[in-house]
Amino acid sequence: MDFPSKLIENAVGELARLPGIGKKTALRLALHLLKADTDITASLAEALAKMRFEITYCRTCHSISDAEECSICANQLRDHAQVCVVADVRDVIAIENTGQYRGVYHVLGGVISPIEGVGPTDLHIDSLVERAAAEGSEVREIILAISPTMEGDTTAFYLSRRLRDLPNVHISTIARGIPMGGELEYADEITLGRSIVDRQRQVS
Amino acid sequence: MDFPSKLIENAVGELARLPGIGKKTALRLALHLLKADTDITASLAEALAKMRFEITYCRTCHSISDAEECSICANQLRDHAQVCVVADVRDVIAIENTGQYRGVYHVLGGVISPIEGVGPTDLHIDSLVERAAAEGSEVREIILAISPTMEGDTTAFYLSRRLRDLPNVHISTIARGIPMGGELEYADEITLGRSIVDRQRQVS
């Protein structure tokens, strides 16, 4: 693409490095910013730089945080006996939005993936084991909430091996089954099979 | 959405103000920036701010420019007798990318749209008329390259009324017809009709 201005060419080039944004979308965004008030661009640029340079990670759960300890770990009203293990900060946000979980989290920072060169030592697994095994640890249950992909299942399997010898700590995984609003006939066999094996007694 | 950090909440909020970017995409972009090198975010923020605050508009054609006169208007190798009138800078870039046009441009800055409250005086129409009517003007042909929507057609009609009394200036519009690779049977009747009426003599 030929641009009439070096400034816009640079901005489009930088925007197009973001995932899922191609040159045409980047140009549309850049022209939108040009048409809008200068404040919009100023506050966008400032928010991005501030986020990148000032954000820290919680020393306990490795989630993103504004302070040394994140707002969830620091909250004494949450149940510190339950630790939900997730791959990513995005999963923390998704689970928080359900409003169904009152425990704390542990963010691995990814999943084990030999193809992408991610091994167990690249993830926050040791710190999870230490956290659960530490003397006086409050942890009573570790909930594995990892996406059921090939890499996710490998990670969950590895974690359950590492954690199984801990005394007084139960390991659980999130329920698999037919999603709400899902149609039985379109569900894959494995999910449907699991939903029958793991059936729940009706509470009347 | 609940965020574990005010910094990320701000960044997501700012990103989600861009057109076509919702909260989920904004979060994905923010987390991508967090995972990548700090340089990436720094250069993105700088490129956006630099673009917004340093860009100017060409005094002749109103296209975006790094200087008082854009690189196309300043180029003496281009044909200054041909002026292509477009709604938007995006159209300039699209036409430049064809490599088929050696004239100069005039960017209106939009199209006449009573619904959105855009009238002829909000666009760079007077300056186009002045440019073509000025004493010693080189302009010999004005090519209307405006999208054939309702608003675009209104704008083109208005322009041709304003420009028709200029001596020695021809008005033309870009050709309408079947797009390259388009199938006749799927073309709408108006386009197909125009392509027959405006048929071209085969050059053998």
mmCIF file of C-alpha atoms in Angstrom, chain A residues 1-8 10-11 14-15 17-21 27-45 47-55 57 63-66 70-72 88-90 92-93 96-97 109-110, chain B residues 1-8 10-11 14-15 17-21 27-45 47-55 57 63-66 70-72 88-90 92-93 96-97 109-110:
data_model
loop_
_atom_site.group_PDB
_atom_site.id
_atom_site.type_symbol
_atom_site.label_atom_id
_atom_site.label_comp_id
_atom_site.label_asym_id
_atom_site.label_seq_id
_atom_site.Cartn_x
_atom_site.Cartn_y
_atom_site.Cartn_z
ATOM 1 C CA MET A 1 0.000 0.000 0.000
ATOM 2 C CA ASP A 2 1.174 3.510 -0.858
ATOM 3 C CA PHE A 3 0.483 6.154 1.747
ATOM 4 C CA PRO A 4 0.408 9.915 1.163
ATOM 5 C CA SER A 5 2.036 10.467 4.565
ATOM 6 C CA LYS A 6 4.879 8.804 6.469
ATOM 7 C CA LEU A 7 3.116 9.518 9.765
ATOM 8 C CA ILE A 8 0.030 7.565 8.782
ATOM 9 C CA ASN A 10 3.955 4.351 10.585
ATOM 10 C CA ALA A 11 0.724 4.345 12.569
ATOM 11 C CA GLU A 14 2.172 -0.383 14.149
ATOM 12 C CA LEU A 15 -1.578 -1.071 14.353
ATOM 13 C CA ARG A 17 1.157 -5.706 14.144
ATOM 14 C CA LEU A 18 -1.718 -6.353 16.554
ATOM 15 C CA PRO A 19 -3.302 -9.801 16.262
ATOM 16 C CA GLY A 20 -6.326 -9.984 13.963
ATOM 17 C CA ILE A 21 -5.737 -6.498 12.523
ATOM 18 C CA LEU A 27 -5.945 2.168 8.006
ATOM 19 C CA ARG A 28 -9.615 2.412 8.976
ATOM 20 C CA LEU A 29 -8.645 2.783 12.648
ATOM 21 C CA ALA A 30 -5.972 5.379 11.852
ATOM 22 C CA LEU A 31 -8.376 7.459 9.735
ATOM 23 C CA HIS A 32 -10.997 7.193 12.467
ATOM 24 C CA LEU A 33 -8.515 8.595 14.993
ATOM 25 C CA LEU A 34 -7.610 11.390 12.567
ATOM 26 C CA LYS A 35 -11.263 12.401 12.219
ATOM 27 C CA ALA A 36 -11.958 12.238 15.961
ATOM 28 C CA ASP A 37 -10.830 14.716 18.618
ATOM 29 C CA THR A 38 -7.138 14.747 19.485
ATOM 30 C CA ASP A 39 -8.075 13.792 23.088
ATOM 31 C CA ILE A 40 -9.210 10.365 21.901
ATOM 32 C CA THR A 41 -5.810 9.533 20.460
ATOM 33 C CA ALA A 42 -3.961 11.104 23.372
ATOM 34 C CA SER A 43 -5.863 9.098 25.970
ATOM 35 C CA LEU A 44 -5.562 5.881 23.939
ATOM 36 C CA ALA A 45 -1.792 6.274 23.567
ATOM 37 C CA ALA A 47 -3.606 4.285 28.472
ATOM 38 C CA LEU A 48 -1.625 1.770 26.401
ATOM 39 C CA ALA A 49 1.778 3.040 27.543
ATOM 40 C CA LYS A 50 0.664 3.317 31.173
ATOM 41 C CA MET A 51 -0.745 -0.209 31.108
ATOM 42 C CA ARG A 52 2.405 -1.685 29.590
ATOM 43 C CA PHE A 53 4.905 0.105 31.789
ATOM 44 C CA GLU A 54 3.104 0.258 35.123
ATOM 45 C CA ILE A 55 1.347 -3.090 35.335
ATOM 46 C CA TYR A 57 1.937 -9.321 38.372
ATOM 47 C CA SER A 63 -2.470 -12.501 37.675
ATOM 48 C CA ILE A 64 -2.113 -8.949 36.391
ATOM 49 C CA SER A 65 -2.302 -6.455 39.173
ATOM 50 C CA ASP A 66 -1.832 -2.792 40.011
ATOM 51 C CA CYS A 70 -3.817 -8.464 43.288
ATOM 52 C CA SER A 71 -7.226 -7.325 44.495
ATOM 53 C CA ILE A 72 -8.523 -10.913 44.591
ATOM 54 C CA ASP A 88 -4.429 -17.087 31.330
ATOM 55 C CA VAL A 89 -5.619 -13.806 32.837
ATOM 56 C CA ARG A 90 -8.469 -13.901 30.331
ATOM 57 C CA VAL A 92 -9.732 -15.203 35.455
ATOM 58 C CA ILE A 93 -11.848 -12.420 33.962
ATOM 59 C CA GLU A 96 -15.083 -13.636 37.666
ATOM 60 C CA ASN A 97 -17.830 -12.533 35.297
ATOM 61 C CA GLY A 109 0.799 -18.106 32.130
ATOM 62 C CA GLY A 110 0.065 -20.606 29.347
ATOM 63 C CA MET B 1 -16.684 -6.988 32.667
ATOM 64 C CA ASP B 2 -14.687 -7.039 35.895
ATOM 65 C CA PHE B 3 -10.965 -6.417 35.549
ATOM 66 C CA PRO B 4 -8.290 -7.310 38.078
ATOM 67 C CA SER B 5 -6.440 -4.077 37.268
ATOM 68 C CA LYS B 6 -7.497 -0.489 36.698
ATOM 69 C CA LEU B 7 -4.657 -0.023 34.195
ATOM 70 C CA ILE B 8 -5.895 -2.803 31.947
ATOM 71 C CA ASN B 10 -8.542 1.809 31.106
ATOM 72 C CA ALA B 11 -6.594 0.418 28.157
ATOM 73 C CA GLU B 14 -9.884 3.122 25.201
ATOM 74 C CA LEU B 15 -9.305 0.345 22.645
ATOM 75 C CA ARG B 17 -13.850 3.016 21.493
ATOM 76 C CA LEU B 18 -12.264 2.233 18.130
ATOM 77 C CA PRO B 19 -14.752 1.260 15.399
ATOM 78 C CA GLY B 20 -15.326 -2.483 15.024
ATOM 79 C CA ILE B 21 -13.494 -3.321 18.257
ATOM 80 C CA LEU B 27 -8.982 -7.304 25.968
ATOM 81 C CA ARG B 28 -7.256 -9.686 23.553
ATOM 82 C CA LEU B 29 -5.240 -6.780 22.098
ATOM 83 C CA ALA B 30 -4.340 -5.471 25.573
ATOM 84 C CA LEU B 31 -3.169 -8.901 26.757
ATOM 85 C CA HIS B 32 -1.192 -9.345 23.535
ATOM 86 C CA LEU B 33 0.618 -6.059 24.224
ATOM 87 C CA LEU B 34 1.284 -7.141 27.811
ATOM 88 C CA LYS B 35 2.889 -10.378 26.627
ATOM 89 C CA ALA B 36 4.982 -8.704 23.928
ATOM 90 C CA ASP B 37 8.084 -6.560 24.430
ATOM 91 C CA THR B 38 7.574 -3.117 25.934
ATOM 92 C CA ASP B 39 9.025 -1.617 22.708
ATOM 93 C CA ILE B 40 5.965 -2.758 20.773
ATOM 94 C CA THR B 41 3.580 -0.797 22.986
ATOM 95 C CA ALA B 42 5.910 2.188 23.189
ATOM 96 C CA SER B 43 6.248 2.480 19.422
ATOM 97 C CA LEU B 44 2.501 1.939 18.883
ATOM 98 C CA ALA B 45 1.603 4.662 21.380
ATOM 99 C CA ALA B 47 3.163 6.381 16.299
ATOM 100 C CA LEU B 48 -0.500 7.072 17.117
ATOM 101 C CA ALA B 49 0.205 10.276 19.033
ATOM 102 C CA LYS B 50 2.706 11.496 16.428
ATOM 103 C CA MET B 51 0.230 10.810 13.608
ATOM 104 C CA ARG B 52 -2.622 12.607 15.354
ATOM 105 C CA PHE B 53 -0.685 15.665 16.462
ATOM 106 C CA GLU B 54 1.732 16.200 13.582
ATOM 107 C CA ILE B 55 -0.336 15.371 10.524
ATOM 108 C CA TYR B 57 -3.804 18.472 5.375
ATOM 109 C CA SER B 63 -5.510 14.980 1.501
ATOM 110 C CA ILE B 64 -3.483 14.026 4.554
ATOM 111 C CA SER B 65 0.074 15.209 4.274
ATOM 112 C CA ASP B 66 3.293 15.597 6.204
ATOM 113 C CA CYS B 70 1.106 16.722 -0.181
ATOM 114 C CA SER B 71 3.599 14.599 -2.099
ATOM 115 C CA ILE B 72 1.144 14.112 -4.975
ATOM 116 C CA ASP B 88 -12.054 10.277 1.485
ATOM 117 C CA VAL B 89 -8.302 9.784 1.873
ATOM 118 C CA ARG B 90 -8.963 6.041 1.743
ATOM 119 C CA VAL B 92 -6.872 8.282 -2.748
ATOM 120 C CA ILE B 93 -4.887 5.337 -1.376
ATOM 121 C CA GLU B 96 -2.966 5.168 -6.047
ATOM 122 C CA ASN B 97 -2.628 1.427 -5.501
ATOM 123 C CA GLY B 109 -13.864 15.007 3.265
ATOM 124 C CA GLY B 110 -17.154 13.097 3.038
#
